[in-house]
Coordinates of N, CA and C in Angstrom, one line a residue:
X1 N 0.8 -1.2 0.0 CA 0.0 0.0 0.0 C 0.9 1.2 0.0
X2 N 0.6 2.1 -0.6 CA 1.3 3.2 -0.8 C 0.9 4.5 0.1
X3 N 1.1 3.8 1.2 CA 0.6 5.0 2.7 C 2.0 5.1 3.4
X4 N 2.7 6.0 4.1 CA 4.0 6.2 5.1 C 3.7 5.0 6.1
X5 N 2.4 5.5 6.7 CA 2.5 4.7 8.2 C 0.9 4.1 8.4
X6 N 0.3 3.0 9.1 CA -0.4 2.6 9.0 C -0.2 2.0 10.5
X7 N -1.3 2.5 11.8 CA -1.8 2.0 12.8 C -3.0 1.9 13.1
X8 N -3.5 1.8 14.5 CA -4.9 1.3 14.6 C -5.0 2.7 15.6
X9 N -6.2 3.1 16.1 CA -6.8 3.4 17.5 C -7.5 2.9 17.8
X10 N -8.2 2.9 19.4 CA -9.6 1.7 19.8 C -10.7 3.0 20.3
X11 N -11.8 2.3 19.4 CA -12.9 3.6 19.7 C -13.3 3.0 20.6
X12 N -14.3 3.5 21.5 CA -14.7 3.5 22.6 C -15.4 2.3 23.0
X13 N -15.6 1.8 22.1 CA -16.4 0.3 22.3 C -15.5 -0.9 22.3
X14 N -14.6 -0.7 22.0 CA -13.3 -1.2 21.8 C -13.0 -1.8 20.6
X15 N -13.8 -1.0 19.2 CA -13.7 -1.9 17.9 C -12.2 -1.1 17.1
X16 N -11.0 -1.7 16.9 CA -10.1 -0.8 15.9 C -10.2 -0.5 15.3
X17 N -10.2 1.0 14.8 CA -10.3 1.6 13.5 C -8.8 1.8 13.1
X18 N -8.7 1.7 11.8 CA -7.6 1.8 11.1 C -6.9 3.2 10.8
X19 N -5.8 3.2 10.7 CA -5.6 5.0 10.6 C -4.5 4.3 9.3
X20 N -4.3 4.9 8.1 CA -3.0 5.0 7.4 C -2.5 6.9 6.9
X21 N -1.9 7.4 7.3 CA -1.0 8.6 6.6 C -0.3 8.7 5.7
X22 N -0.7 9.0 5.3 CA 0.5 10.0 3.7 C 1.1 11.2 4.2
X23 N 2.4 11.2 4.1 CA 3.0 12.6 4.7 C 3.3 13.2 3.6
X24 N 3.4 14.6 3.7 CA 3.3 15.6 1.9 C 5.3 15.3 1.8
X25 N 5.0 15.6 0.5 CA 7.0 15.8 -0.3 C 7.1 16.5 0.0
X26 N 6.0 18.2 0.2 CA 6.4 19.4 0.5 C 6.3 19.8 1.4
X27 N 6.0 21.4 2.2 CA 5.2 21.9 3.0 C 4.1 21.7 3.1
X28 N 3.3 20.9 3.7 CA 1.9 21.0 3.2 C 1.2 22.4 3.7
X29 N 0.0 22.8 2.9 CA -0.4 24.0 2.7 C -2.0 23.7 3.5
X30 N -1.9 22.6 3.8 CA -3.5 21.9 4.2 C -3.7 20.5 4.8
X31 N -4.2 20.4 5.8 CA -4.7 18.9 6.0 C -6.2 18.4 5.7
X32 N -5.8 17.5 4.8 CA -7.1 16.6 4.6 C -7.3 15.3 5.2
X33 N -8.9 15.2 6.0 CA -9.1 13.7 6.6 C -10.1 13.2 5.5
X34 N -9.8 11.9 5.3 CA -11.1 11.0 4.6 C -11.5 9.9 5.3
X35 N -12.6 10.0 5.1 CA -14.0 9.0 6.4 C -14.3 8.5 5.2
X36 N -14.0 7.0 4.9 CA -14.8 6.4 4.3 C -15.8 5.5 4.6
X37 N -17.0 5.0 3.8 CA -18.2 4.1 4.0 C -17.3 2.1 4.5
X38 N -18.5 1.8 5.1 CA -17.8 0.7 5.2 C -17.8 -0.5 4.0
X39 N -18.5 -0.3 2.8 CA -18.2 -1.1 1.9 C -17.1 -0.4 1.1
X40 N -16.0 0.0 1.3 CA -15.0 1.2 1.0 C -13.6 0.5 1.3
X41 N -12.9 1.1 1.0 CA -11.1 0.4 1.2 C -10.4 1.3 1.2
X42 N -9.4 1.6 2.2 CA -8.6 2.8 1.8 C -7.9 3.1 0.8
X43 N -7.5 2.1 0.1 CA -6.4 2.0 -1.0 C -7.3 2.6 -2.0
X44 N -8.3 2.8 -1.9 CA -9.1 3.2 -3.1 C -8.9 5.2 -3.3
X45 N -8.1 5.4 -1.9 CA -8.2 6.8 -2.3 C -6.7 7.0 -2.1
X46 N -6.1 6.2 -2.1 CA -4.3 6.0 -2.4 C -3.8 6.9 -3.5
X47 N -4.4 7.2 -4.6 CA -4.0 7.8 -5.9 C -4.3 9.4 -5.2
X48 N -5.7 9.8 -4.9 CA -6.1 10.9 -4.9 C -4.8 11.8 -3.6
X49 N -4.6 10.7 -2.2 CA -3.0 11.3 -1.4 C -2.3 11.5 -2.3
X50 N -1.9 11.0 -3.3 CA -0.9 11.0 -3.9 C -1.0 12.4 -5.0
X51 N -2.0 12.8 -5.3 CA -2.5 14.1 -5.7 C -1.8 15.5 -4.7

């Protein structure tokens, strides 16, 4: 997968949610979060970090 880093956190009920980051090549100028649906995959928005 084309993410830097890739851990969990435990939400309150104690189910892990996945976290993966993309760190910028540059300054970054902005942070974006994406919440996706659960028939969804992260890797699916791998290209658009990479934008």
């Amino acid at each position: 997968m084309p993410f830097d880093k890739q851990t969990s956190l435990a939400s309150p009920t104690g189910a892990d949610l996945n976290l993966y980051v993309k760190y910028a090549a540059t300054d970054p100028r902005a942070v974006i979060q994406i919440n996706h649906g659960l028939a969804e995959h992260a890797a699916r928005y791998a290209r658009f970090a990479d934008y």
